Coordinates of C-alpha atoms in Angstrom, one line a residue:
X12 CA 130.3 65.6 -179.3
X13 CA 133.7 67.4 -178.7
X14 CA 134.9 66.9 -182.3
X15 CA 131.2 68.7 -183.6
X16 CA 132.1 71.1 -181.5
X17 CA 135.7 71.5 -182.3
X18 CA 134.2 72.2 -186.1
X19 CA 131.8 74.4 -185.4
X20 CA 134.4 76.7 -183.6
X21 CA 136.7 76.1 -186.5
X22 CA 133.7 77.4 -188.4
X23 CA 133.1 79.6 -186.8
X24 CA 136.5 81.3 -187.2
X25 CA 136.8 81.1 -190.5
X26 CA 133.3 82.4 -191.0
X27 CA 134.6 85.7 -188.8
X28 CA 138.5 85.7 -191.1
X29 CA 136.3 85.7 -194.3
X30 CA 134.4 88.7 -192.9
X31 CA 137.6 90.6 -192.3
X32 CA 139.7 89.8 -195.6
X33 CA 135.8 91.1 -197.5
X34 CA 136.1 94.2 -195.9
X35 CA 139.9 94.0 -196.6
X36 CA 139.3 93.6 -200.2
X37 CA 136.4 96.4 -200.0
X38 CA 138.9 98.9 -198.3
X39 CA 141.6 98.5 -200.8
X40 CA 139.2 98.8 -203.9
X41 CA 138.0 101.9 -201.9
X42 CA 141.2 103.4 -201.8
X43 CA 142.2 102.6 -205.9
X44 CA 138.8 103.9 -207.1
X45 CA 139.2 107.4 -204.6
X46 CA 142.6 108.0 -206.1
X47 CA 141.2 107.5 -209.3
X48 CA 138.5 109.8 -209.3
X49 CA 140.3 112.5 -207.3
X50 CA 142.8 115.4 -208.8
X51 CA 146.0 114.6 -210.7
X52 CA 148.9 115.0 -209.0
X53 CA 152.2 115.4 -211.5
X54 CA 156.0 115.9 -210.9
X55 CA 159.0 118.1 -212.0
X56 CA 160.1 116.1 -215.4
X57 CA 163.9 115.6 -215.8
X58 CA 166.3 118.1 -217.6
X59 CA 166.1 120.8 -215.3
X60 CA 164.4 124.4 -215.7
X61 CA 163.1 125.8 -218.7
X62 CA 164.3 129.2 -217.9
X63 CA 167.2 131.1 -216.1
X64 CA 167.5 134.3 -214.1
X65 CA 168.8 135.8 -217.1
X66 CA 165.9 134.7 -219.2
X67 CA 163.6 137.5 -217.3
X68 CA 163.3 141.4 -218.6
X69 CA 162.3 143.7 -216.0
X70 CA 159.0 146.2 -216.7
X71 CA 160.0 149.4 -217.1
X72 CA 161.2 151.0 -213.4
X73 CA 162.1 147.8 -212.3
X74 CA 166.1 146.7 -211.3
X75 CA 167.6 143.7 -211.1
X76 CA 170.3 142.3 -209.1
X77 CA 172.4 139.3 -209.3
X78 CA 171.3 136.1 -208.3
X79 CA 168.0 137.9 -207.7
X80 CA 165.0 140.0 -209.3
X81 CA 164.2 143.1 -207.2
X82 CA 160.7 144.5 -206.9
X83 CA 160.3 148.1 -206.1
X84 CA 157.2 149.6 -206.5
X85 CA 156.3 152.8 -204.8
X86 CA 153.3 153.7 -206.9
X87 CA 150.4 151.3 -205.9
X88 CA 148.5 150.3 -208.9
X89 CA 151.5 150.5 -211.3
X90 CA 152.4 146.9 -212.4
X91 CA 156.6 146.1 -212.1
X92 CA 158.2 143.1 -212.2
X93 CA 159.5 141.1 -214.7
X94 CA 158.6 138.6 -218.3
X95 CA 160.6 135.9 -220.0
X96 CA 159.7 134.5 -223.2
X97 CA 158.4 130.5 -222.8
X98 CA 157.8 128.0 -225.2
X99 CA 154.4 126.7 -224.8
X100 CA 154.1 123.9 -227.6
X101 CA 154.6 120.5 -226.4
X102 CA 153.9 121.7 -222.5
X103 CA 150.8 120.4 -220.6
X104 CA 151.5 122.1 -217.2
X105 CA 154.3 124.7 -216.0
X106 CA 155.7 124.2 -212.5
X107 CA 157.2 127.6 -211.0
X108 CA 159.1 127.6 -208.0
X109 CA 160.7 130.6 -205.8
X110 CA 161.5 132.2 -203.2
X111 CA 160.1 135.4 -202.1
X112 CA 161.8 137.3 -199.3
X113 CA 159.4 140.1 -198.0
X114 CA 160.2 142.8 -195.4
X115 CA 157.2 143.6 -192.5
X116 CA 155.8 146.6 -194.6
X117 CA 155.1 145.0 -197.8
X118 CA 153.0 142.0 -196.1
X119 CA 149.8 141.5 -197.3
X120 CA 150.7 143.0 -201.1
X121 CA 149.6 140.8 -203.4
X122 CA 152.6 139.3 -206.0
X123 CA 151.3 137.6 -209.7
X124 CA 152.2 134.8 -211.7
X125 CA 150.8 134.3 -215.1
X126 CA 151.0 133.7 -218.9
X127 CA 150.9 135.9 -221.5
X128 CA 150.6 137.0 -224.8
X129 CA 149.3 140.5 -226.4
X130 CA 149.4 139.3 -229.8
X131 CA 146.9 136.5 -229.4
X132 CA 145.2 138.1 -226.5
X133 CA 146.2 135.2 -224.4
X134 CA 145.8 136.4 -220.7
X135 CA 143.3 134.4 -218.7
X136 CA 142.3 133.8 -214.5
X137 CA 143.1 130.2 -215.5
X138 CA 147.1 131.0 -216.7
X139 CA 147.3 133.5 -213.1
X140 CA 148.0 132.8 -209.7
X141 CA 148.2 135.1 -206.6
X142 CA 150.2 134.7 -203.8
X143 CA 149.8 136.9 -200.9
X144 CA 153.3 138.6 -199.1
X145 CA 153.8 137.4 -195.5
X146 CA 156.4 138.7 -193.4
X147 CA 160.0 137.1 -193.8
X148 CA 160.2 134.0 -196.2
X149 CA 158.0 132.9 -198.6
X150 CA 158.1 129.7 -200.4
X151 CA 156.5 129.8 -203.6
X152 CA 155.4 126.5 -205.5
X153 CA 152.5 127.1 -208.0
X154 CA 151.7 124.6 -211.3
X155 CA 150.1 126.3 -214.4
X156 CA 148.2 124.7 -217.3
X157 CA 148.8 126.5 -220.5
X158 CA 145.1 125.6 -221.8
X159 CA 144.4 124.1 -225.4
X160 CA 144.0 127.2 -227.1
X161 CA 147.5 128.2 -225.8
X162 CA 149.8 130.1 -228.4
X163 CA 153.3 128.7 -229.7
X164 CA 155.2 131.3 -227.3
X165 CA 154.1 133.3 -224.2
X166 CA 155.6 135.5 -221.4
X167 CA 155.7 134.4 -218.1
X168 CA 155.8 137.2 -216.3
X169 CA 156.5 137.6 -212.4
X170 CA 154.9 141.1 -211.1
X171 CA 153.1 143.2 -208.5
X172 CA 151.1 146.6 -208.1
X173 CA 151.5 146.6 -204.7
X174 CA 153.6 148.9 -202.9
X175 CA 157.0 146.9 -202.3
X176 CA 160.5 146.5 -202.1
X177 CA 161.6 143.1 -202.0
X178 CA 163.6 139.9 -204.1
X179 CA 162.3 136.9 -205.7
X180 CA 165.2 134.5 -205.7
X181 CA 165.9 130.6 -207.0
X182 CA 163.8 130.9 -209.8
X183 CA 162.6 126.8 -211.2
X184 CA 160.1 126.9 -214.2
X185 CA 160.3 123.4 -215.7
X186 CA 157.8 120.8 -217.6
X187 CA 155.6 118.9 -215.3
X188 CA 154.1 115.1 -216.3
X189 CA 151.0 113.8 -214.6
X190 CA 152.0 110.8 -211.8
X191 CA 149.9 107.8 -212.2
X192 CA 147.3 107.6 -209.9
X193 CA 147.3 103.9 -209.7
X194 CA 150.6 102.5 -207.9
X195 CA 151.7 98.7 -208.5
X196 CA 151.4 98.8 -204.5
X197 CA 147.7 100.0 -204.6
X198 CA 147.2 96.6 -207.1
X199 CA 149.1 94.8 -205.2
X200 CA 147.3 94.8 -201.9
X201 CA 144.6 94.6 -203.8
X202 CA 145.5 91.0 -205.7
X203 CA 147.1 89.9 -202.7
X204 CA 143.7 90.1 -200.2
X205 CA 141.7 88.7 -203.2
X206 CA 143.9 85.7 -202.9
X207 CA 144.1 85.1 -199.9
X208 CA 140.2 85.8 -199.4
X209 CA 139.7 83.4 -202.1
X210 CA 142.3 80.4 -200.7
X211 CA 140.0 81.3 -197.1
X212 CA 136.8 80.6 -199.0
X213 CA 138.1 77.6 -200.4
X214 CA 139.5 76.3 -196.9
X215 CA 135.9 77.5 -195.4
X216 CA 134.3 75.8 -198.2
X217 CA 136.5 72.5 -197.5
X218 CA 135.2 72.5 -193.9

């Protein structure tokens, strides 16, 4: 009597594990399939950025300083800022990175990032990004995709028509590659609860 009862705790044990490592397995395959179906994430590709400082002509009424690009704009609705020329072929996405510092007046002006190109009338919402001024510091870190009907060369331009007077400094634009969304961790933990759900079953089964 105690040894059929000895099993049929045993039993019941293993019956409760086996429920666990399912869900286990479940969870993990939940997690793989949400990062595959959700957005791509990428990363900055190596060799550094595609343009320098140097690289960016200022609109007309605009100055530049060193180390920095000065916005001054005291005619609202009058576009300044600044363009460098960027090589589109080859280039999936654009990462552009800066740092914007803006005094207490000019908050809540609007500053623009975007590619263009008059020739080819290549200027669309999907190649433009608004950031909006706050007070002090702002970090900048936007990711464009230059769209399958991009042109060979574009500008990237950097530009407001708000009323300002401020400096975008540490200017990054380099080439961005897509991370895989599957790790060898994620399949990992996944293979690993499989087997050791499967050597339960087989233990369970044994009993």
């Amino acid at each position: 009597m105690q040894n059929k009862t000895g099993q049929e705790q045993r039993r019941g044990r293993l019956k409760a594990l086996l429920i666990l490592e399912t869900i286990v397995c479940y969870m993990a395959l939940l997690v793989i399939v949400s990062y595959i179906r959700g957005p791509q994430q990428y990363e900055a590709a190596p060799g550094g950025s595609l343009l320098e400082r140097s690289d960016f002509i200022p609109f007309e009424g605009t100055q530049a300083e060193d180390g920095s690009l000065r916005l001054i704009n005291t005619q609202p609705g009058a576009p300044v800022g600044y363009a460098a020329p960027i090589e589109l072929t080859g280039l999936s996405r654009i990462g552009i990175r800066f740092r914007v510092e803006c005094p207490a007046p000019y908050a809540g002006g609007t500053l623009l990032v975007d590619l263009f190109d008059f020739e080819t009338n290549y200027d669309d919402v999907e190649q433009e990004y608004q950031h909006t001024l706050l007070e002090g510091t702002n970090l900048v870190e936007i990711s464009l995709a230059p769209g399958d009907d991009a042109p060979g060369h574009a500008q990237l331009r950097i530009f407001t028509g708000s009323l300002v007077d401020l400096t975008v400094e540490d200017i990054q634009v380099y080439r961005e590659i897509p991370l895989p969304k599957i790790t060898p961790a994620m399949i990992g933990a996944l293979v690993g609860s499989l087997l050791i759900l499967c050597l339960t079953a087989a233990i369970a089964r044994k009993e």
